[in-house]
XYZ file of C-alpha atoms in Angstrom:
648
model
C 45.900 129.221 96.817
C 43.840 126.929 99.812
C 43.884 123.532 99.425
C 40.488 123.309 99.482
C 40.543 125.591 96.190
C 43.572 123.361 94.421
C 41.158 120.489 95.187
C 37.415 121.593 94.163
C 39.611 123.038 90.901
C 41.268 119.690 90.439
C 37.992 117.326 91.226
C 36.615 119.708 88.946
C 39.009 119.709 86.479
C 38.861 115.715 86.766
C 35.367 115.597 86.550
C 35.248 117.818 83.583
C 37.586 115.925 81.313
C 35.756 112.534 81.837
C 32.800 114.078 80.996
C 33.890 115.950 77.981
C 35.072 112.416 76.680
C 32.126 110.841 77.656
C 29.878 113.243 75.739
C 32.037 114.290 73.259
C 32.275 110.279 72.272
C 29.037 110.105 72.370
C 27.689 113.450 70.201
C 30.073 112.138 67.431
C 28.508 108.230 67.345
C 25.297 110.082 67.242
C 26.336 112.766 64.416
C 28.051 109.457 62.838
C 24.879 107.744 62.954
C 22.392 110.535 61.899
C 24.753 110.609 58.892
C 24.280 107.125 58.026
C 21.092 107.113 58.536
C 20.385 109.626 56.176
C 23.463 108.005 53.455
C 20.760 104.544 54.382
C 17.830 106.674 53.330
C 19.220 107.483 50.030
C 20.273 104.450 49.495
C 17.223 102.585 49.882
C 15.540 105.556 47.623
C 17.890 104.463 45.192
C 17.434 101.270 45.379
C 13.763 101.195 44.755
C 14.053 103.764 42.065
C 16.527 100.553 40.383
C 14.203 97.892 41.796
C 11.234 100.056 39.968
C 12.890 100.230 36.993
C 14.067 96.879 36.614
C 10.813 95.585 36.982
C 9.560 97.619 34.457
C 12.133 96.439 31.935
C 12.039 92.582 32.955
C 8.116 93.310 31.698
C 8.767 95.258 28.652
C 7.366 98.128 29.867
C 4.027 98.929 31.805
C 0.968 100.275 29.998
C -0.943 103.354 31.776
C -4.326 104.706 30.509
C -3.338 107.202 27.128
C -3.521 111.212 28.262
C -3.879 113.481 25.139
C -0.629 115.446 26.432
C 1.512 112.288 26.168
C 2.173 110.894 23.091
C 2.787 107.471 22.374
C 6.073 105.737 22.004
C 6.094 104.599 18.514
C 9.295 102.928 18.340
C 8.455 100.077 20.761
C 6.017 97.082 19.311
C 3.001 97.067 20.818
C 3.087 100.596 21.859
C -0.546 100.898 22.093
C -2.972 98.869 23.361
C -7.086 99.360 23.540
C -9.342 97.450 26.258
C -12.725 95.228 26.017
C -14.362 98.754 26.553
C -12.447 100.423 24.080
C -9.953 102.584 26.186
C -6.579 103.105 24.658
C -2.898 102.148 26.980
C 0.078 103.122 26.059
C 3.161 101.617 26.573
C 5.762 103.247 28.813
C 9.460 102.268 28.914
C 11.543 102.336 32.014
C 13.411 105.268 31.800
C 9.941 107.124 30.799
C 8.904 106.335 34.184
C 11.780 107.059 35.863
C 12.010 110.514 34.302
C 8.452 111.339 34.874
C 9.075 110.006 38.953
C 11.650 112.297 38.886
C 9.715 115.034 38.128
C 6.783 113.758 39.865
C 9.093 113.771 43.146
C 10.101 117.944 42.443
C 6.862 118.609 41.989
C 5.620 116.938 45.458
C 7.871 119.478 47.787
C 8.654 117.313 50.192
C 12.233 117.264 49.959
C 13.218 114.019 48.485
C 14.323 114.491 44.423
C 15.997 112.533 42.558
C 16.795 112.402 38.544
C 18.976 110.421 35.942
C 22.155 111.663 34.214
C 25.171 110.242 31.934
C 28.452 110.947 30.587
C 26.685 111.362 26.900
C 22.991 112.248 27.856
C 19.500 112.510 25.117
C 17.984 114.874 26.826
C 20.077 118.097 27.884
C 18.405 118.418 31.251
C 19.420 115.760 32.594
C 23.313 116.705 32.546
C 25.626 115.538 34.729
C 26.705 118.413 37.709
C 30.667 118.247 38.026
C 30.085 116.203 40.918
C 28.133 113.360 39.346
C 30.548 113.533 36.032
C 33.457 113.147 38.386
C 31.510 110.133 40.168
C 31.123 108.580 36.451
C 34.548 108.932 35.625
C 35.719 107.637 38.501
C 33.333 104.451 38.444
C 34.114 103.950 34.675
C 37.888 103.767 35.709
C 37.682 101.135 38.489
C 35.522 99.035 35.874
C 38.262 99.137 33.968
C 40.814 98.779 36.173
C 38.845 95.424 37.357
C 38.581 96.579 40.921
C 34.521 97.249 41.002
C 33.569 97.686 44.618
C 30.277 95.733 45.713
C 28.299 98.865 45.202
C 29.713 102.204 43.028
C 28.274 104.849 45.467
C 29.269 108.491 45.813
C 28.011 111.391 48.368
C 28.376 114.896 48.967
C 26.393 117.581 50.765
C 25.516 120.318 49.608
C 23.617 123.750 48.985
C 20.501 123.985 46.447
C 18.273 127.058 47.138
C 19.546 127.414 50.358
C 18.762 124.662 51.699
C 21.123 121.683 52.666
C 20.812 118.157 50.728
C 22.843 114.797 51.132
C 23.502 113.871 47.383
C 23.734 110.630 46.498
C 24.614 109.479 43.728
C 24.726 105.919 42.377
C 25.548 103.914 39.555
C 22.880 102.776 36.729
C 24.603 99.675 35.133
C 23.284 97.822 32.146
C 21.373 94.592 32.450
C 20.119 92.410 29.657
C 16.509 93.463 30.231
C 17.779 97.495 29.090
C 17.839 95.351 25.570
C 14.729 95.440 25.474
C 14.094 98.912 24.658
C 17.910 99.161 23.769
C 20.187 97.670 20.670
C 22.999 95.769 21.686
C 25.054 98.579 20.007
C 24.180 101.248 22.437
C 25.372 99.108 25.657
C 26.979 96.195 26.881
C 25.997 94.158 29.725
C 27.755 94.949 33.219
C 28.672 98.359 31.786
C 27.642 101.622 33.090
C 24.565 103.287 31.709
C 24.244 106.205 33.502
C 23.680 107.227 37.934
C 20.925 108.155 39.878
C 21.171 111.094 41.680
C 19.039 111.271 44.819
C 18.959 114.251 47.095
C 17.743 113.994 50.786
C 17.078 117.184 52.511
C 19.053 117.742 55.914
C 17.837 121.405 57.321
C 16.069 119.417 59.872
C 18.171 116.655 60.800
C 21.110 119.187 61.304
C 18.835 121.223 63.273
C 18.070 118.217 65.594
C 21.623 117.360 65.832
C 22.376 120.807 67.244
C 19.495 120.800 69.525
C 20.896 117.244 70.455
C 24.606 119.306 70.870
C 23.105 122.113 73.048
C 21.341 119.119 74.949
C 24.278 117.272 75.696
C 26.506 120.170 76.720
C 23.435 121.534 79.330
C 23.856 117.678 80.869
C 27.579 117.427 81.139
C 27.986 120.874 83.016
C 25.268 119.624 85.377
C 26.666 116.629 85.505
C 30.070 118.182 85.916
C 28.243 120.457 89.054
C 26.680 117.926 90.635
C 29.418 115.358 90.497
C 32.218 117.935 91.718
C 30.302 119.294 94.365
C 29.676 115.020 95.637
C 33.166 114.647 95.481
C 34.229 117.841 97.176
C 31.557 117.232 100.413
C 32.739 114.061 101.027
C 36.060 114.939 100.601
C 35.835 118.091 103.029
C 34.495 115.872 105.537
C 36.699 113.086 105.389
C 40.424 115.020 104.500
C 39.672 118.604 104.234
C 37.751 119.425 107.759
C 40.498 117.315 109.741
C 43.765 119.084 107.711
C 41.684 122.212 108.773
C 42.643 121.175 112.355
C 46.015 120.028 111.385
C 46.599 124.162 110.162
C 45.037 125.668 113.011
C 47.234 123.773 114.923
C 50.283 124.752 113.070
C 49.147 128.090 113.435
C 49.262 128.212 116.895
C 52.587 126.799 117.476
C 53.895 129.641 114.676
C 52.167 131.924 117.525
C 54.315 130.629 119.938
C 51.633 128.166 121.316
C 52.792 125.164 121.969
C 50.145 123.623 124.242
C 47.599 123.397 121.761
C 46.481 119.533 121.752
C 45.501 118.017 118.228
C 43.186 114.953 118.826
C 43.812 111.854 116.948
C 40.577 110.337 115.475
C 41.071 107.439 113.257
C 43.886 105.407 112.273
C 45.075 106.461 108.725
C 47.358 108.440 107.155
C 45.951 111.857 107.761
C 45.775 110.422 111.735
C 49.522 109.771 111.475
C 50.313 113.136 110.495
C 48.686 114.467 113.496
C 50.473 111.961 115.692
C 53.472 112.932 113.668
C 52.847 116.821 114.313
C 52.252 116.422 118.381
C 55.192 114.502 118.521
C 57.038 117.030 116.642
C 55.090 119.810 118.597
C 56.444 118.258 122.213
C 59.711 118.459 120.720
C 59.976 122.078 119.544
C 58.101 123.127 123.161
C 61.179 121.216 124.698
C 63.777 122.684 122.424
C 61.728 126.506 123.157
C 62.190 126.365 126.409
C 65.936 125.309 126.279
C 66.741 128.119 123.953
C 64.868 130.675 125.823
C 66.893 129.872 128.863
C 70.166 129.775 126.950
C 69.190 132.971 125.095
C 68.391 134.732 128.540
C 71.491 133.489 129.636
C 73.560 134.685 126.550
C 71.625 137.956 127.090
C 72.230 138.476 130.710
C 75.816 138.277 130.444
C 75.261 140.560 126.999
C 73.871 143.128 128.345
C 75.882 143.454 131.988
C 78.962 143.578 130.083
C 80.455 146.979 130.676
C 82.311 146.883 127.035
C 80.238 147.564 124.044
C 80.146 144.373 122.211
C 79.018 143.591 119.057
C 78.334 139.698 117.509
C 79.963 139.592 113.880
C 79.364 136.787 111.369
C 81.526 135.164 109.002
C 81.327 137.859 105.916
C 82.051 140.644 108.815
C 78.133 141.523 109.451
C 77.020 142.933 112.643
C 74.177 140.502 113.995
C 73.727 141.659 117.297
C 74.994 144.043 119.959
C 74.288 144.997 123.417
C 73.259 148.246 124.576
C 76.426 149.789 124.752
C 77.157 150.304 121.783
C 74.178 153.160 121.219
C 76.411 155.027 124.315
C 79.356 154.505 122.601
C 78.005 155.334 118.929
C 74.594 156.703 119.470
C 73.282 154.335 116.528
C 70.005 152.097 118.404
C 71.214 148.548 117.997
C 68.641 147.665 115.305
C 70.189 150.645 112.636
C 73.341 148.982 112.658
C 72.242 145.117 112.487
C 72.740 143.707 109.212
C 75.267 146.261 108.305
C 79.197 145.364 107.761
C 81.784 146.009 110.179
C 82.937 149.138 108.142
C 79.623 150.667 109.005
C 80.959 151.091 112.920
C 84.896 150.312 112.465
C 87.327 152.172 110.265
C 89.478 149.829 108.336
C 91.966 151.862 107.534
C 92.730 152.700 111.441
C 93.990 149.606 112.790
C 97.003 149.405 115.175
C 97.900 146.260 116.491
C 99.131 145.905 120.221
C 101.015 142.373 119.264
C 100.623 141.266 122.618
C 101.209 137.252 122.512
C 98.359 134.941 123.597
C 100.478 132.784 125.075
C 100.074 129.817 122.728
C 102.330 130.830 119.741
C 99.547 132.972 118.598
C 98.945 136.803 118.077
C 95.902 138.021 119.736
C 93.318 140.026 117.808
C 93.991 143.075 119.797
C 94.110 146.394 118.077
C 93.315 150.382 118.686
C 90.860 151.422 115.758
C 88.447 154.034 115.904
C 84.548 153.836 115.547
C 81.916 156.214 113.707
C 79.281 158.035 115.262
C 75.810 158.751 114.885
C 76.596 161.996 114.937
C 79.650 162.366 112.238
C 82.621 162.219 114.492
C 84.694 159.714 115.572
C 86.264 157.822 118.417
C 88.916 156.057 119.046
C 88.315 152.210 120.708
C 89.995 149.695 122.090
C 88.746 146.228 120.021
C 89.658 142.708 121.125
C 88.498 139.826 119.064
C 86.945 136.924 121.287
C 88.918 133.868 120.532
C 85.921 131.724 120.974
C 83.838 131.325 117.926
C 79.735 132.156 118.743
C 77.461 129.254 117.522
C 75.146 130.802 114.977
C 71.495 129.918 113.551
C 73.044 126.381 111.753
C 74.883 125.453 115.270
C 78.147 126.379 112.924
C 80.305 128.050 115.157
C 81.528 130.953 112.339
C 80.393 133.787 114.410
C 82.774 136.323 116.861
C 82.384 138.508 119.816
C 84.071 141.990 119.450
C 84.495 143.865 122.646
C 84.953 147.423 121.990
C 86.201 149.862 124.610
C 86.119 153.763 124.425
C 90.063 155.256 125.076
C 89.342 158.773 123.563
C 89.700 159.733 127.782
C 92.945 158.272 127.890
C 94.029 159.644 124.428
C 92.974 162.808 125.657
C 95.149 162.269 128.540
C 97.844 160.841 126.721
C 98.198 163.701 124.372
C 98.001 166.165 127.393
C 101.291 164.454 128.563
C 102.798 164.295 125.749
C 101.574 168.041 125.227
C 102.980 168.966 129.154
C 106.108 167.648 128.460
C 106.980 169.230 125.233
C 105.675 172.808 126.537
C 107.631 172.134 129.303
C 111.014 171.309 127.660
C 110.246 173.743 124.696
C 109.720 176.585 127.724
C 112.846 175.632 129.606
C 114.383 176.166 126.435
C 113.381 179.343 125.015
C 113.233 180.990 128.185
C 117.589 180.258 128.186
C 117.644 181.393 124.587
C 115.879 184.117 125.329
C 117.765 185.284 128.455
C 121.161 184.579 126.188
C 119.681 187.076 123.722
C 118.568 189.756 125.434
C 121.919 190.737 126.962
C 123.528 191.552 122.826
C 120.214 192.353 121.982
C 120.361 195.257 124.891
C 124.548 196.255 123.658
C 123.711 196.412 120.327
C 120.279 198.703 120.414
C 123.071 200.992 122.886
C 125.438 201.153 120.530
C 123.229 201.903 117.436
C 121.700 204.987 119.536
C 125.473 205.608 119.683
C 126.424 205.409 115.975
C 122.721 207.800 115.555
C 124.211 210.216 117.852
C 127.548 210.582 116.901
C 126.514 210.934 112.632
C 123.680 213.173 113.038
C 123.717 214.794 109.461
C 124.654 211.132 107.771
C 121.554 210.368 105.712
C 123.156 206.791 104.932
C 123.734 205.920 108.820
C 120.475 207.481 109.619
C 119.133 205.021 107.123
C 120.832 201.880 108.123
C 119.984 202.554 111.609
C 116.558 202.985 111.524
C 116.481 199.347 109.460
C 118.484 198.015 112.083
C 115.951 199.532 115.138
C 113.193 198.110 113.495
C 115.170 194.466 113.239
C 116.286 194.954 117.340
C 112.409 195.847 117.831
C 111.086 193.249 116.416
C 113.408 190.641 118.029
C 112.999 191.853 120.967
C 109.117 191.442 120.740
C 109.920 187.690 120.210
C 111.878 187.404 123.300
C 109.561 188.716 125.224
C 106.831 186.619 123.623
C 109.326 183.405 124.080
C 109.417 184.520 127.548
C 105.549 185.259 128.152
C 105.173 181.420 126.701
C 108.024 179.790 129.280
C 106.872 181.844 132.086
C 102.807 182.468 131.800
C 100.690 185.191 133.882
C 100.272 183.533 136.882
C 96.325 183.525 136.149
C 93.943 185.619 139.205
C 90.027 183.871 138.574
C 87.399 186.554 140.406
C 84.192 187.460 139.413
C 84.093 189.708 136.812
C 81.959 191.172 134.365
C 83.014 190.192 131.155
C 81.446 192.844 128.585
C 83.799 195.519 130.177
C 86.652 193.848 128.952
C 85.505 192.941 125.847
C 85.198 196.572 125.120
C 88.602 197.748 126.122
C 89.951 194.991 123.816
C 88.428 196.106 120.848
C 89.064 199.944 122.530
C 93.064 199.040 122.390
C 93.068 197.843 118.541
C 90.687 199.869 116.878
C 93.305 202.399 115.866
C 94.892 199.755 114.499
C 92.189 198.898 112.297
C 91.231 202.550 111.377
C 94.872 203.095 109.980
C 94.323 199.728 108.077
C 91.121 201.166 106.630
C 89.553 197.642 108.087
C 86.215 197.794 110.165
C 85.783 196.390 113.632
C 82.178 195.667 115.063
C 81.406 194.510 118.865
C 78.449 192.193 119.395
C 77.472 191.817 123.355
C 74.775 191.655 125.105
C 73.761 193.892 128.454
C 72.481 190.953 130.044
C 76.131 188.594 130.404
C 75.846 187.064 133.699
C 79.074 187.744 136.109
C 81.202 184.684 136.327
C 84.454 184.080 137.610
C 87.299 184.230 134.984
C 91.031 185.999 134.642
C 90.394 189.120 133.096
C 94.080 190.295 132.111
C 94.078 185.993 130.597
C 90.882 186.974 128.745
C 92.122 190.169 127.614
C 95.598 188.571 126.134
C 93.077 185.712 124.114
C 90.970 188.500 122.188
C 93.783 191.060 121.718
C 95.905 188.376 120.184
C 93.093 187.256 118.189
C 92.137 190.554 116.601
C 95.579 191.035 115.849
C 95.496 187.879 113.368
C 92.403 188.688 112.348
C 93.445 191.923 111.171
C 96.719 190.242 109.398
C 94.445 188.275 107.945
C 92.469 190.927 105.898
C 93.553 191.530 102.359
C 95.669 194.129 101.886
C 94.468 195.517 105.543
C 91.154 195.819 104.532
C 88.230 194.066 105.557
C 85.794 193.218 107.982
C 86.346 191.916 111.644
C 83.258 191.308 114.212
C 83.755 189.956 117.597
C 80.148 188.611 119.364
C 79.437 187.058 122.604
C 76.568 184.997 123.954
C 75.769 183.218 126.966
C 74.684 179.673 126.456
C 73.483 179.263 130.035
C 72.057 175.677 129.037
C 75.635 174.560 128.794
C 76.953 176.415 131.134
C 79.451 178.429 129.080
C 80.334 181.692 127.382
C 80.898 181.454 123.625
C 83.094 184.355 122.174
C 83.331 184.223 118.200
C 86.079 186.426 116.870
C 84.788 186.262 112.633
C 87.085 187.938 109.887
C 86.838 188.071 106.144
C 89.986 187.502 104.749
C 92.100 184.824 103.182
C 91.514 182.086 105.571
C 93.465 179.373 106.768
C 94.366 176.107 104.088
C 93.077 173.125 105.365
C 96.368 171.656 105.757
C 97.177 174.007 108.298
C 94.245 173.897 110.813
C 95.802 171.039 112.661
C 99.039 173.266 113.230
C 98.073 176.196 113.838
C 98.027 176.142 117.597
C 101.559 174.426 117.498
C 104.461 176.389 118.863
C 106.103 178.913 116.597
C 104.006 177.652 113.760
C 102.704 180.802 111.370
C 102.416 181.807 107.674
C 103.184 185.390 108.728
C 106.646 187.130 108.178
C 106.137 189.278 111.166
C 104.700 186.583 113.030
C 106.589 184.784 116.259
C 103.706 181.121 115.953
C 102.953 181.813 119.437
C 100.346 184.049 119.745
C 97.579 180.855 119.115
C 99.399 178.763 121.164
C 99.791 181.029 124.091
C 95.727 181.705 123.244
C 95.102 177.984 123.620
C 96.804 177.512 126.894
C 94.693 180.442 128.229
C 91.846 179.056 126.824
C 92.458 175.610 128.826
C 93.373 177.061 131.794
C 89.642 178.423 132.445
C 89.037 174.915 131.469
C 87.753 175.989 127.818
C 88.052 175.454 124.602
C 89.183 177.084 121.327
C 87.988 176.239 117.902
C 88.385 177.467 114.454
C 86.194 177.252 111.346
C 87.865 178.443 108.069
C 87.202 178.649 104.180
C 90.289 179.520 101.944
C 89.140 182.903 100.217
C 85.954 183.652 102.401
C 87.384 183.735 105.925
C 87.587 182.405 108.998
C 86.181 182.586 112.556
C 87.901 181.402 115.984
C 85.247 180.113 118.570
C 86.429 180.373 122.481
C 84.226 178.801 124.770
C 84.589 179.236 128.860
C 82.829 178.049 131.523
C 80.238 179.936 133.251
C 81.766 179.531 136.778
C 80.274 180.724 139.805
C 82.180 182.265 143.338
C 82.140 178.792 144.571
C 83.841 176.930 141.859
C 87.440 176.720 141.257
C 89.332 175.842 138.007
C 91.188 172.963 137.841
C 94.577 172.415 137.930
């Protein structure tokens, strides 16, 4: 919420309360007064009704012309009178005129009634209400109790014929003039005779008081109105307009605008906070351009790093980064700020170099390896800036990591390390397998012998077909051993490469016929000629068939081998798919290891001498497998033209 509307609801608000106590104050003194006004009206009718009465009984009575309805009062002396001209008075006592007042005044409808009761009345109609016998009671007790208030008064308001009356009700006490027309017997001086009961009507007084209400409400909300909207003009124009220009101000330097000038025009507290603000505004502008440079600075040398570098805080969150890093990890810089180290950096792959920063210290140096956009992963060189980076606070809590992509040099590494061992593990088998050849070669001679010379011996016939089959099938494995220490020297021409394809699966299909398996060939007429070794090529697919068929259950199965041309890339992709047991998962890393294989007739070098093939067109060979549903070997092989060459 505006100021402006906090203040025209608070001057309102204000404004409201004082006049709600201001009114309210004064509708009650009037109510309070209309009351007594009307309690003063009843009074006085009461008190004439006693002053009437008492006169009358200080005179013995008053005479009135005789009426044939009303008889005389017999009792009294002197009860009837006659005139010089010989008309007749009678002689009325007090509370005969009272009573005939009181009916006189129910008779006139104007309101105003009044009439005379007691505990222990004469005449039944004029019995006391429970209000007035309560009244009675309660005067007779504080006579008695010698605590008599100046005047013994009691009021109530109430409902007669739907209409609403103030009752009042006083008390008659007995005088020595009620002798008169009373014995001593019946009362005693200063006692209590009886009350008057007066009723005043208040329909219309109540209705003027709520007119009065309604009145008085109508002028406080206008005066409420008019006085808020006084007090908020003159405030708008002397605080409101000129913190107007204080925000706009403030507005433009959160826009970056820091030349906006805020004019000073009187010499008071809202005129010190604008002084206040452009001083603080020159500072920020100042303290702007100082961090712009530094920041331009910081991101110059950022940026022109070659090393992907990313700025980590204190809880290991990536702030910042340069652009490097999407090359290195194809994430954009903004997906990965805000998100922990582990987003980028595998903890669990750390290996410290150890190398000693020269001051007793071990540097943060250490090979880890960093996710990709993409899934994979690569391994990275990280060093941990020893300087810390001043963050937001000036608190110097943040690092630089410099990260720095050694998945060529792994790659490199591992070919070494790869070189050497084929190279010692070929030097090796080739002398094995020249050692075994030579009693391989005597003792195939000697079992043709030993066939020869016990032609009807069903037992040695036996035995030496077993033994054939054992000298066969090491002999294979030299010759493998030897094929993997001394390679095809590999001839690259251009070639078609759908002609070979076909003799391949030409040379094995018997194979798969006597296996009941089924082999289908997938190539297109359109292959583009490219330079490759076919005999090379032609040793990768027949030795990959010839898992694939081992690999069917129980010989059965299906086997497909399709080719495409991915001419976008530049390659030839050759997928050699079976359905048969697959290939655990443990295994996939070992499979194109050296004399690795699950198969009891196999020698483990059939995939590796596949692989070596593979990389000598400067390919690649891949393998996707599901226990139980299969699996399919990928070769891919550059499209080369007549004027390429492999590499080395």
């Amino acid at each position: 919420m505006r100021l402006s509307a906090k203040l025209v609801l608070v001057v309102t608000g204000i404004v409201a309360l004082m006049m709600a106590v201001v009114f309210t104050t004064l509708n009650i003194r009037y109510h309070r007064q209309v009351r007594r006004s009307l309690l003063d009206t009843a009074r006085a009718f009461y008190n004439e009704i006693v002053v009437t009465r008492s006169w009358i009984a200080l005179h013995t009575g008053v005479y009135v012309p005789k009426d044939e309805a009303i008889d005389s009062t017999t009792y009294l002396r002197g009860h009837e009178v006659y005139t010089g001209d010989g008309k007749c008075l009678i002689l009325k006592t007090p509370a005969q005129v009272t009573r005939e007042l009181s009916e006189l005044s129910a008779s006139m409808g104007a309101g105003f009634r009044f009439h005379i009761t007691s505990l222990h009345p004469v005449n039944p109609r004029n019995a006391p209400t429970p209000f007035e016998r309560r009244a009675l009671e309660h005067f007779a007790e504080l006579i008695s109790s010698g605590k008599t208030p100046p005047m013994l008064e009691a009021y109530e308001t109430e409902v007669v014929d739907g209409r609403r009356y103030l009752r009042y009700f006083g008390a008659l006490m007995a005088t020595r003039s009620c002798q008169v027309c009373h014995t001593e017997s019946d009362l005693i001086a200063g006692g209590i005779r009886g009350g008057i009961s007066v009723l005043v009507p208040m329909d219309e007084v109540l209705q003027d008081m709520r007119r009065n209400t309604t009145l008085m409400i109508g002028g406080a909300i206008a005066a409420v109105l008019v006085t808020s909207l006084i007090l908020f003009v003159v405030l708008r124009r002397m605080v409101l307009a000129r913190l107007k220009r204080v925000e706009l101000a403030a507005k433009q330097l959160e826009r970056g605008d820091y030349e906006t000038e805020l004019p000073v025009d009187a010499d008071d507290e809202i005129g010190d906070l604008a002084r206040s603000f452009q001083q603080m505004q020159d500072r920020i502008r100042e303290y702007t351009r100082n961090l712009e440079r530094s920041e331009r600075k910081y991101r110059m040398l950022l940026q022109r790093s070659p090393e992907s570098i990313l700025v980590v805080g204190s809880s290991d969150v990536i702030l910042d980064a340069n652009e490097n890093i999407t090359r290195l990890t194809g994430f954009r810089v903004e997906e990965i700020r805000g998100k922990p180290l582990s987003f980028l950096l595998d903890p669990g792959v750390k290996r410290d170099y150890g190398i000693s920063s020269g001051n007793g210290h071990e540097s943060e140096r250490y090979e880890s390896s960093v996710r990709r956009k993409d899934g994979s992963s690569l391994p990275v060189e990280v060093y941990v800036s020893r300087e810390p980076v001043p963050d937001e606070d000036g608190q110097s809590r943040n690092r630089l990591l410099y990260l720095r992509d050694i998945s060529e040099r792994k790659r490199i590494e591992a070919q070494l390390v790869e070189n050497e061992k084929m190279h010692a593990l070929g030097q090796l088998s080739s002398g094995i397998a020249h050692e075994i050849r030579n009693p391989l070669f005597g003792i195939r001679n000697n079992l043709e012998y030993l066939a020869r010379r016990f032609p009807d011996d069903p037992e040695v016939q036996e035995i030496y077909a077993e033994m054939l089959d054992s000298v066969e099938r090491m002999n294979q494995l030299v010759n493998d051993v030897l094929d993997f220490s001394r390679p095809h020297e590999t001839s690259f021409e251009v070639n078609e490469l759908t002609p070979v394809l076909r003799k391949c699966v030409d040379l094995v299909r018997k194979e798969f016929d006597r296996a009941h398996a089924t082999l289908d060939l997938d190539v297109p007429e359109n292959l583009p000629r490219f330079r490759f070794d076919p005999h090379g090529i032609e040793q990768v697919i027949i030795n990959l068939l010839t898992n694939a068929l081992q690999a069917l259950r129980n010989g059965s199965g299906h086997v497909s081998v399709r080719c495409r041309a991915r001419t976008s890339r530049g390659r030839v992709e050759i997928q050699v798919a079976d359905d048969g047991v697959g290939i655990p998962r443990e295994d996939l890393s070992r499979i194109f290891d050296p004399f690795f294989t699950r198969s009891p007739n196999g020698t483990g070098l059939g995939l590796t001498i596949v692989k070596r093939i593979v990389e000598q067109h400067g390919g690649r060979v891949t393998v996707k497998s599901r226990p139980g549903r299969g699996t399919t070997f990928v070769v891919e092989i550059p499209l080369w033209t007549e004027d390429e060459v492999p590499a080395e």
